[in-house]
Amino acid sequence: MRRQMADSLEDKPFPALPEDLQCRCWFEFGSAEDHLKYRAAVQKASPHGHYPIFEGCNHMQYQIRDPQGFAAMLTSIIEQNVLPPLQFVKSA
């Protein structure tokens, strides 16, 4: 199990995705989580994706704190490929 955990934290290149798929991909990062450091690598691998930073949030914090708001956000992304205005989003 220790090896699996260590492997998941390695900085390896991501597989290339077609541009049209990248345009519909959303990679949310919380500013308070350790995985924010991987944002640049993901952006480099999929430059046409969306990379909002949820300011002050840890992993899954928004969906735990406000499940209805999170569901509405997902609906907006699925139906319109647009992140609704959220006061804590640093950049999209």
mmCIF file of N, CA, C and O in Angstrom:
data_model
loop_
_atom_site.group_PDB
_atom_site.id
_atom_site.type_symbol
_atom_site.label_atom_id
_atom_site.label_comp_id
_atom_site.label_asym_id
_atom_site.label_seq_id
_atom_site.Cartn_x
_atom_site.Cartn_y
_atom_site.Cartn_z
ATOM 1 N N MET A 1 0.828 -1.183 0.000
ATOM 2 C CA MET A 1 0.000 0.000 0.000
ATOM 3 C C MET A 1 0.884 1.263 0.000
ATOM 4 O O MET A 1 0.570 2.228 -0.663
ATOM 5 N N ARG A 2 1.978 1.197 0.723
ATOM 6 C CA ARG A 2 2.884 2.347 0.757
ATOM 7 C C ARG A 2 3.407 2.653 -0.641
ATOM 8 O O ARG A 2 3.503 3.810 -1.042
ATOM 9 N N ARG A 3 3.739 1.627 -1.405
ATOM 10 C CA ARG A 3 4.235 1.830 -2.768
ATOM 11 C C ARG A 3 3.154 2.460 -3.647
ATOM 12 O O ARG A 3 3.427 3.351 -4.441
ATOM 13 N N GLN A 4 1.912 2.019 -3.511
ATOM 14 C CA GLN A 4 0.812 2.594 -4.281
ATOM 15 C C GLN A 4 0.656 4.079 -3.976
ATOM 16 O O GLN A 4 0.477 4.894 -4.869
ATOM 17 N N MET A 5 0.727 4.441 -2.711
ATOM 18 C CA MET A 5 0.600 5.840 -2.325
ATOM 19 C C MET A 5 1.760 6.660 -2.880
ATOM 20 O O MET A 5 1.574 7.765 -3.381
ATOM 21 N N ALA A 6 2.947 6.127 -2.810
ATOM 22 C CA ALA A 6 4.119 6.832 -3.330
ATOM 23 C C ALA A 6 4.014 6.999 -4.846
ATOM 24 O O ALA A 6 4.339 8.052 -5.389
ATOM 25 N N ASP A 7 3.552 5.949 -5.542
ATOM 26 C CA ASP A 7 3.401 6.031 -6.994
ATOM 27 C C ASP A 7 2.396 7.098 -7.396
ATOM 28 O O ASP A 7 2.552 7.757 -8.418
ATOM 29 N N SER A 8 1.338 7.264 -6.617
ATOM 30 C CA SER A 8 0.309 8.234 -6.986
ATOM 31 C C SER A 8 0.804 9.664 -6.847
ATOM 32 O O SER A 8 0.201 10.580 -7.368
ATOM 33 N N LEU A 9 1.903 9.875 -6.164
ATOM 34 C CA LEU A 9 2.427 11.228 -5.967
ATOM 35 C C LEU A 9 3.591 11.556 -6.899
ATOM 36 O O LEU A 9 4.156 12.629 -6.829
ATOM 37 N N GLU A 10 3.930 10.626 -7.777
ATOM 38 C CA GLU A 10 5.024 10.887 -8.711
ATOM 39 C C GLU A 10 4.596 11.886 -9.768
ATOM 40 O O GLU A 10 3.450 11.927 -10.183
ATOM 41 N N ASP A 11 5.522 12.683 -10.229
ATOM 42 C CA ASP A 11 5.261 13.666 -11.270
ATOM 43 C C ASP A 11 5.555 13.022 -12.622
ATOM 44 O O ASP A 11 6.678 13.050 -13.115
ATOM 45 N N LYS A 12 4.540 12.415 -13.210
ATOM 46 C CA LYS A 12 4.679 11.733 -14.498
ATOM 47 C C LYS A 12 3.864 12.482 -15.546
ATOM 48 O O LYS A 12 2.865 13.116 -15.212
ATOM 49 N N PRO A 13 4.260 12.409 -16.823
ATOM 50 C CA PRO A 13 3.479 13.081 -17.864
ATOM 51 C C PRO A 13 2.089 12.456 -17.994
ATOM 52 O O PRO A 13 1.921 11.248 -17.858
ATOM 53 N N PHE A 14 1.110 13.312 -18.255
ATOM 54 C CA PHE A 14 -0.246 12.835 -18.479
ATOM 55 C C PHE A 14 -0.391 12.443 -19.942
ATOM 56 O O PHE A 14 0.244 13.039 -20.819
ATOM 57 N N PRO A 15 -1.248 11.467 -20.243
ATOM 58 C CA PRO A 15 -1.463 11.113 -21.646
ATOM 59 C C PRO A 15 -2.159 12.257 -22.387
ATOM 60 O O PRO A 15 -2.959 12.985 -21.802
ATOM 61 N N ALA A 16 -1.833 12.410 -23.650
ATOM 62 C CA ALA A 16 -2.448 13.466 -24.457
ATOM 63 C C ALA A 16 -3.922 13.160 -24.699
ATOM 64 O O ALA A 16 -4.294 12.024 -24.974
ATOM 65 N N LEU A 17 -4.745 14.186 -24.596
ATOM 66 C CA LEU A 17 -6.170 14.068 -24.885
ATOM 67 C C LEU A 17 -6.470 14.876 -26.136
ATOM 68 O O LEU A 17 -5.850 15.919 -26.366
ATOM 69 N N PRO A 18 -7.443 14.437 -26.952
ATOM 70 C CA PRO A 18 -7.813 15.241 -28.126
ATOM 71 C C PRO A 18 -8.280 16.638 -27.701
ATOM 72 O O PRO A 18 -8.886 16.808 -26.640
ATOM 73 N N GLU A 19 -8.002 17.642 -28.523
ATOM 74 C CA GLU A 19 -8.332 19.027 -28.179
ATOM 75 C C GLU A 19 -9.815 19.212 -27.870
ATOM 76 O O GLU A 19 -10.175 19.913 -26.923
ATOM 77 N N ASP A 20 -10.701 18.594 -28.662
ATOM 78 C CA ASP A 20 -12.134 18.762 -28.415
ATOM 79 C C ASP A 20 -12.549 18.179 -27.061
ATOM 80 O O ASP A 20 -13.443 18.710 -26.396
ATOM 81 N N LEU A 21 -11.888 17.134 -26.625
ATOM 82 C CA LEU A 21 -12.170 16.576 -25.302
ATOM 83 C C LEU A 21 -11.595 17.480 -24.214
ATOM 84 O O LEU A 21 -12.244 17.734 -23.192
ATOM 85 N N GLN A 22 -10.399 18.006 -24.428
ATOM 86 C CA GLN A 22 -9.788 18.914 -23.455
ATOM 87 C C GLN A 22 -10.699 20.112 -23.174
ATOM 88 O O GLN A 22 -10.817 20.553 -22.031
ATOM 89 N N CYS A 23 -11.336 20.633 -24.197
ATOM 90 C CA CYS A 23 -12.196 21.813 -24.042
ATOM 91 C C CYS A 23 -13.391 21.546 -23.131
ATOM 92 O O CYS A 23 -14.009 22.479 -22.633
ATOM 93 N N ARG A 24 -13.714 20.289 -22.909
ATOM 94 C CA ARG A 24 -14.834 19.934 -22.040
ATOM 95 C C ARG A 24 -14.364 19.352 -20.710
ATOM 96 O O ARG A 24 -15.173 18.880 -19.930
ATOM 97 N N CYS A 25 -13.066 19.398 -20.462
ATOM 98 C CA CYS A 25 -12.521 18.864 -19.211
ATOM 99 C C CYS A 25 -12.306 19.989 -18.198
ATOM 100 O O CYS A 25 -11.796 21.048 -18.535
ATOM 101 N N TRP A 26 -12.675 19.706 -16.967
ATOM 102 C CA TRP A 26 -12.517 20.655 -15.866
ATOM 103 C C TRP A 26 -11.681 19.997 -14.792
ATOM 104 O O TRP A 26 -11.972 18.885 -14.363
ATOM 105 N N PHE A 27 -10.633 20.687 -14.360
ATOM 106 C CA PHE A 27 -9.739 20.192 -13.321
ATOM 107 C C PHE A 27 -9.734 21.219 -12.194
ATOM 108 O O PHE A 27 -9.033 22.218 -12.268
ATOM 109 N N GLU A 28 -10.528 20.991 -11.185
ATOM 110 C CA GLU A 28 -10.639 21.937 -10.071
ATOM 111 C C GLU A 28 -9.546 21.659 -9.064
ATOM 112 O O GLU A 28 -9.243 20.511 -8.753
ATOM 113 N N PHE A 29 -8.936 22.728 -8.566
ATOM 114 C CA PHE A 29 -7.920 22.616 -7.532
ATOM 115 C C PHE A 29 -8.299 23.523 -6.377
ATOM 116 O O PHE A 29 -8.714 24.660 -6.586
ATOM 117 N N GLY A 30 -8.150 23.031 -5.152
ATOM 118 C CA GLY A 30 -8.358 23.850 -3.971
ATOM 119 C C GLY A 30 -7.046 24.508 -3.580
ATOM 120 O O GLY A 30 -5.999 23.859 -3.587
ATOM 121 N N SER A 31 -7.091 25.788 -3.253
ATOM 122 C CA SER A 31 -5.853 26.499 -2.935
ATOM 123 C C SER A 31 -5.210 25.995 -1.642
ATOM 124 O O SER A 31 -4.019 26.179 -1.439
ATOM 125 N N ALA A 32 -5.991 25.356 -0.780
ATOM 126 C CA ALA A 32 -5.457 24.877 0.499
ATOM 127 C C ALA A 32 -4.961 23.434 0.429
ATOM 128 O O ALA A 32 -4.455 22.909 1.412
ATOM 129 N N GLU A 33 -5.094 22.790 -0.715
ATOM 130 C CA GLU A 33 -4.681 21.385 -0.810
ATOM 131 C C GLU A 33 -3.281 21.252 -1.405
ATOM 132 O O GLU A 33 -2.841 22.072 -2.212
ATOM 133 N N ASP A 34 -2.602 20.208 -1.016
ATOM 134 C CA ASP A 34 -1.238 19.962 -1.460
ATOM 135 C C ASP A 34 -1.162 19.705 -2.975
ATOM 136 O O ASP A 34 -0.168 20.017 -3.608
ATOM 137 N N HIS A 35 -2.223 19.170 -3.565
ATOM 138 C CA HIS A 35 -2.199 18.827 -4.981
ATOM 139 C C HIS A 35 -2.232 20.044 -5.908
ATOM 140 O O HIS A 35 -2.092 19.896 -7.116
ATOM 141 N N LEU A 36 -2.384 21.239 -5.357
ATOM 142 C CA LEU A 36 -2.337 22.443 -6.188
ATOM 143 C C LEU A 36 -1.007 22.526 -6.941
ATOM 144 O O LEU A 36 -0.950 23.041 -8.051
ATOM 145 N N LYS A 37 0.033 21.947 -6.367
ATOM 146 C CA LYS A 37 1.350 21.993 -7.009
ATOM 147 C C LYS A 37 1.386 21.257 -8.352
ATOM 148 O O LYS A 37 2.274 21.485 -9.159
ATOM 149 N N TYR A 38 0.397 20.401 -8.627
ATOM 150 C CA TYR A 38 0.359 19.658 -9.891
ATOM 151 C C TYR A 38 -0.422 20.389 -10.975
ATOM 152 O O TYR A 38 -0.484 19.939 -12.113
ATOM 153 N N ARG A 39 -1.029 21.519 -10.642
ATOM 154 C CA ARG A 39 -1.883 22.231 -11.596
ATOM 155 C C ARG A 39 -1.132 22.578 -12.879
ATOM 156 O O ARG A 39 -1.632 22.377 -13.978
ATOM 157 N N ALA A 40 0.067 23.108 -12.766
ATOM 158 C CA ALA A 40 0.835 23.506 -13.955
ATOM 159 C C ALA A 40 1.132 22.317 -14.859
ATOM 160 O O ALA A 40 1.070 22.426 -16.088
ATOM 161 N N ALA A 41 1.426 21.164 -14.275
ATOM 162 C CA ALA A 41 1.709 19.966 -15.078
ATOM 163 C C ALA A 41 0.459 19.505 -15.828
ATOM 164 O O ALA A 41 0.538 19.099 -16.982
ATOM 165 N N VAL A 42 -0.696 19.585 -15.176
ATOM 166 C CA VAL A 42 -1.944 19.189 -15.830
ATOM 167 C C VAL A 42 -2.272 20.180 -16.937
ATOM 168 O O VAL A 42 -2.671 19.783 -18.038
ATOM 169 N N GLN A 43 -2.077 21.476 -16.682
ATOM 170 C CA GLN A 43 -2.316 22.489 -17.712
ATOM 171 C C GLN A 43 -1.400 22.288 -18.917
ATOM 172 O O GLN A 43 -1.831 22.472 -20.056
ATOM 173 N N LYS A 44 -0.173 21.926 -18.669
ATOM 174 C CA LYS A 44 0.769 21.696 -19.765
ATOM 175 C C LYS A 44 0.333 20.502 -20.615
ATOM 176 O O LYS A 44 0.429 20.527 -21.832
ATOM 177 N N ALA A 45 -0.171 19.463 -19.965
ATOM 178 C CA ALA A 45 -0.598 18.258 -20.675
ATOM 179 C C ALA A 45 -1.912 18.462 -21.421
ATOM 180 O O ALA A 45 -2.125 17.853 -22.468
ATOM 181 N N SER A 46 -2.794 19.301 -20.896
ATOM 182 C CA SER A 46 -4.101 19.560 -21.514
ATOM 183 C C SER A 46 -4.337 21.066 -21.553
ATOM 184 O O SER A 46 -5.126 21.602 -20.766
ATOM 185 N N PRO A 47 -3.686 21.766 -22.473
ATOM 186 C CA PRO A 47 -3.739 23.235 -22.470
ATOM 187 C C PRO A 47 -5.105 23.835 -22.789
ATOM 188 O O PRO A 47 -5.326 25.014 -22.537
ATOM 189 N N HIS A 48 -6.028 23.046 -23.307
ATOM 190 C CA HIS A 48 -7.343 23.581 -23.670
ATOM 191 C C HIS A 48 -8.402 23.304 -22.600
ATOM 192 O O HIS A 48 -9.565 23.635 -22.794
ATOM 193 N N GLY A 49 -7.988 22.728 -21.477
ATOM 194 C CA GLY A 49 -8.920 22.438 -20.392
ATOM 195 C C GLY A 49 -9.192 23.670 -19.543
ATOM 196 O O GLY A 49 -8.707 24.768 -19.819
ATOM 197 N N HIS A 50 -9.983 23.475 -18.502
ATOM 198 C CA HIS A 50 -10.346 24.547 -17.566
ATOM 199 C C HIS A 50 -9.758 24.195 -16.204
ATOM 200 O O HIS A 50 -9.856 23.054 -15.763
ATOM 201 N N TYR A 51 -9.192 25.197 -15.517
ATOM 202 C CA TYR A 51 -8.439 24.947 -14.285
ATOM 203 C C TYR A 51 -8.780 25.927 -13.165
ATOM 204 O O TYR A 51 -7.927 26.665 -12.693
ATOM 205 N N PRO A 52 -10.031 25.966 -12.722
ATOM 206 C CA PRO A 52 -10.362 26.904 -11.644
ATOM 207 C C PRO A 52 -9.683 26.513 -10.329
ATOM 208 O O PRO A 52 -9.441 25.340 -10.067
ATOM 209 N N ILE A 53 -9.365 27.539 -9.547
ATOM 210 C CA ILE A 53 -8.824 27.327 -8.204
ATOM 211 C C ILE A 53 -9.887 27.778 -7.208
ATOM 212 O O ILE A 53 -10.351 28.912 -7.257
ATOM 213 N N PHE A 54 -10.283 26.871 -6.334
ATOM 214 C CA PHE A 54 -11.264 27.191 -5.311
ATOM 215 C C PHE A 54 -10.505 27.715 -4.098
ATOM 216 O O PHE A 54 -9.906 26.956 -3.349
ATOM 217 N N GLU A 55 -10.511 29.036 -3.953
ATOM 218 C CA GLU A 55 -9.732 29.716 -2.927
ATOM 219 C C GLU A 55 -10.155 29.275 -1.520
ATOM 220 O O GLU A 55 -11.326 29.266 -1.183
ATOM 221 N N GLY A 56 -9.161 28.869 -0.737
ATOM 222 C CA GLY A 56 -9.396 28.482 0.651
ATOM 223 C C GLY A 56 -9.982 27.099 0.843
ATOM 224 O O GLY A 56 -10.308 26.723 1.963
ATOM 225 N N CYS A 57 -10.126 26.337 -0.215
ATOM 226 C CA CYS A 57 -10.751 25.011 -0.119
ATOM 227 C C CYS A 57 -9.706 23.897 -0.144
ATOM 228 O O CYS A 57 -8.696 23.991 -0.833
ATOM 229 N N ASN A 58 -9.993 22.849 0.580
ATOM 230 C CA ASN A 58 -9.254 21.601 0.498
ATOM 231 C C ASN A 58 -9.961 20.686 -0.490
ATOM 232 O O ASN A 58 -11.038 21.023 -1.006
ATOM 233 N N HIS A 59 -9.406 19.523 -0.713
ATOM 234 C CA HIS A 59 -9.991 18.540 -1.615
ATOM 235 C C HIS A 59 -11.411 18.191 -1.171
ATOM 236 O O HIS A 59 -11.636 17.844 -0.021
ATOM 237 N N MET A 60 -12.360 18.332 -2.046
ATOM 238 C CA MET A 60 -13.773 17.993 -1.851
ATOM 239 C C MET A 60 -14.489 18.891 -0.837
ATOM 240 O O MET A 60 -15.628 18.627 -0.482
ATOM 241 N N GLN A 61 -13.877 19.958 -0.388
ATOM 242 C CA GLN A 61 -14.488 20.793 0.645
ATOM 243 C C GLN A 61 -15.778 21.462 0.165
ATOM 244 O O GLN A 61 -16.758 21.520 0.897
ATOM 245 N N TYR A 62 -15.800 21.979 -1.065
ATOM 246 C CA TYR A 62 -16.999 22.648 -1.565
ATOM 247 C C TYR A 62 -18.172 21.686 -1.653
ATOM 248 O O TYR A 62 -19.273 21.991 -1.197
ATOM 249 N N GLN A 63 -17.952 20.491 -2.208
ATOM 250 C CA GLN A 63 -19.063 19.554 -2.340
ATOM 251 C C GLN A 63 -19.566 19.051 -0.992
ATOM 252 O O GLN A 63 -20.736 18.722 -0.851
ATOM 253 N N ILE A 64 -18.710 19.028 0.011
ATOM 254 C CA ILE A 64 -19.135 18.619 1.354
ATOM 255 C C ILE A 64 -19.886 19.762 2.035
ATOM 256 O O ILE A 64 -20.932 19.560 2.645
ATOM 257 N N ARG A 65 -19.364 20.971 1.902
ATOM 258 C CA ARG A 65 -19.952 22.141 2.560
ATOM 259 C C ARG A 65 -21.289 22.554 1.933
ATOM 260 O O ARG A 65 -22.205 22.972 2.621
ATOM 261 N N ASP A 66 -21.387 22.448 0.598
ATOM 262 C CA ASP A 66 -22.595 22.900 -0.107
ATOM 263 C C ASP A 66 -22.935 21.925 -1.236
ATOM 264 O O ASP A 66 -22.707 22.214 -2.411
ATOM 265 N N PRO A 67 -23.502 20.757 -0.905
ATOM 266 C CA PRO A 67 -23.768 19.764 -1.947
ATOM 267 C C PRO A 67 -24.738 20.250 -3.028
ATOM 268 O O PRO A 67 -24.575 19.915 -4.198
ATOM 269 N N GLN A 68 -25.716 21.073 -2.664
ATOM 270 C CA GLN A 68 -26.648 21.586 -3.673
ATOM 271 C C GLN A 68 -25.955 22.570 -4.611
ATOM 272 O O GLN A 68 -26.174 22.542 -5.821
ATOM 273 N N GLY A 69 -25.114 23.442 -4.058
ATOM 274 C CA GLY A 69 -24.362 24.370 -4.897
ATOM 275 C C GLY A 69 -23.397 23.631 -5.807
ATOM 276 O O GLY A 69 -23.237 23.986 -6.979
ATOM 277 N N PHE A 70 -22.777 22.589 -5.274
ATOM 278 C CA PHE A 70 -21.856 21.782 -6.080
ATOM 279 C C PHE A 70 -22.609 21.083 -7.214
ATOM 280 O O PHE A 70 -22.143 21.065 -8.352
ATOM 281 N N ALA A 71 -23.794 20.549 -6.905
ATOM 282 C CA ALA A 71 -24.608 19.893 -7.941
ATOM 283 C C ALA A 71 -25.017 20.893 -9.022
ATOM 284 O O ALA A 71 -24.973 20.574 -10.216
ATOM 285 N N ALA A 72 -25.379 22.114 -8.619
ATOM 286 C CA ALA A 72 -25.733 23.148 -9.594
ATOM 287 C C ALA A 72 -24.528 23.516 -10.460
ATOM 288 O O ALA A 72 -24.664 23.739 -11.670
ATOM 289 N N MET A 73 -23.347 23.561 -9.852
ATOM 290 C CA MET A 73 -22.126 23.844 -10.604
ATOM 291 C C MET A 73 -21.884 22.749 -11.648
ATOM 292 O O MET A 73 -21.602 23.036 -12.808
ATOM 293 N N LEU A 74 -22.021 21.497 -11.233
ATOM 294 C CA LEU A 74 -21.822 20.391 -12.177
ATOM 295 C C LEU A 74 -22.844 20.435 -13.311
ATOM 296 O O LEU A 74 -22.503 20.190 -14.470
ATOM 297 N N THR A 75 -24.081 20.756 -12.987
ATOM 298 C CA THR A 75 -25.122 20.862 -14.013
ATOM 299 C C THR A 75 -24.749 21.930 -15.034
ATOM 300 O O THR A 75 -24.875 21.721 -16.245
ATOM 301 N N SER A 76 -24.265 23.071 -14.567
ATOM 302 C CA SER A 76 -23.849 24.146 -15.465
ATOM 303 C C SER A 76 -22.694 23.706 -16.361
ATOM 304 O O SER A 76 -22.690 23.975 -17.566
ATOM 305 N N ILE A 77 -21.749 23.013 -15.780
ATOM 306 C CA ILE A 77 -20.602 22.533 -16.564
ATOM 307 C C ILE A 77 -21.045 21.492 -17.586
ATOM 308 O O ILE A 77 -20.655 21.549 -18.756
ATOM 309 N N ILE A 78 -21.886 20.566 -17.175
ATOM 310 C CA ILE A 78 -22.346 19.504 -18.083
ATOM 311 C C ILE A 78 -23.191 20.068 -19.216
ATOM 312 O O ILE A 78 -23.004 19.717 -20.379
ATOM 313 N N GLU A 79 -24.126 20.958 -18.881
ATOM 314 C CA GLU A 79 -25.074 21.446 -19.881
ATOM 315 C C GLU A 79 -24.511 22.577 -20.745
ATOM 316 O O GLU A 79 -24.849 22.685 -21.915
ATOM 317 N N GLN A 80 -23.661 23.451 -20.166
ATOM 318 C CA GLN A 80 -23.218 24.635 -20.897
ATOM 319 C C GLN A 80 -21.698 24.755 -21.009
ATOM 320 O O GLN A 80 -21.204 25.686 -21.648
ATOM 321 N N ASN A 81 -20.967 23.867 -20.351
ATOM 322 C CA ASN A 81 -19.504 23.924 -20.303
ATOM 323 C C ASN A 81 -19.031 25.272 -19.749
ATOM 324 O O ASN A 81 -18.055 25.860 -20.214
ATOM 325 N N VAL A 82 -19.755 25.762 -18.739
ATOM 326 C CA VAL A 82 -19.466 27.057 -18.125
ATOM 327 C C VAL A 82 -19.507 26.897 -16.612
ATOM 328 O O VAL A 82 -20.419 26.268 -16.071
ATOM 329 N N LEU A 83 -18.522 27.480 -15.948
ATOM 330 C CA LEU A 83 -18.514 27.520 -14.496
ATOM 331 C C LEU A 83 -19.392 28.689 -14.056
ATOM 332 O O LEU A 83 -19.164 29.821 -14.486
ATOM 333 N N PRO A 84 -20.400 28.436 -13.226
ATOM 334 C CA PRO A 84 -21.235 29.561 -12.784
ATOM 335 C C PRO A 84 -20.409 30.498 -11.889
ATOM 336 O O PRO A 84 -19.365 30.101 -11.367
ATOM 337 N N PRO A 85 -20.861 31.726 -11.714
ATOM 338 C CA PRO A 85 -20.112 32.653 -10.852
ATOM 339 C C PRO A 85 -20.102 32.147 -9.408
ATOM 340 O O PRO A 85 -21.150 31.941 -8.813
ATOM 341 N N LEU A 86 -18.921 31.915 -8.896
ATOM 342 C CA LEU A 86 -18.738 31.470 -7.514
ATOM 343 C C LEU A 86 -17.750 32.434 -6.876
ATOM 344 O O LEU A 86 -16.660 32.659 -7.400
ATOM 345 N N GLN A 87 -18.104 32.983 -5.726
ATOM 346 C CA GLN A 87 -17.292 34.024 -5.100
ATOM 347 C C GLN A 87 -15.900 33.562 -4.681
ATOM 348 O O GLN A 87 -14.988 34.368 -4.556
ATOM 349 N N PHE A 88 -15.705 32.279 -4.498
ATOM 350 C CA PHE A 88 -14.419 31.776 -4.017
ATOM 351 C C PHE A 88 -13.529 31.244 -5.124
ATOM 352 O O PHE A 88 -12.453 30.712 -4.859
ATOM 353 N N VAL A 89 -13.923 31.369 -6.379
ATOM 354 C CA VAL A 89 -13.090 30.893 -7.485
ATOM 355 C C VAL A 89 -12.063 31.959 -7.812
ATOM 356 O O VAL A 89 -12.389 33.106 -8.118
ATOM 357 N N LYS A 90 -10.793 31.568 -7.709
ATOM 358 C CA LYS A 90 -9.674 32.489 -7.926
ATOM 359 C C LYS A 90 -9.413 32.721 -9.404
ATOM 360 O O LYS A 90 -9.219 33.831 -9.848
ATOM 361 N N SER A 91 -9.392 31.650 -10.194
ATOM 362 C CA SER A 91 -9.170 31.778 -11.630
ATOM 363 C C SER A 91 -9.799 30.585 -12.320
ATOM 364 O O SER A 91 -9.901 29.509 -11.760
ATOM 365 N N ALA A 92 -10.228 30.789 -13.529
ATOM 366 C CA ALA A 92 -10.877 29.709 -14.278
ATOM 367 C C ALA A 92 -10.217 29.518 -15.616
ATOM 368 O O ALA A 92 -9.561 30.368 -16.119
#
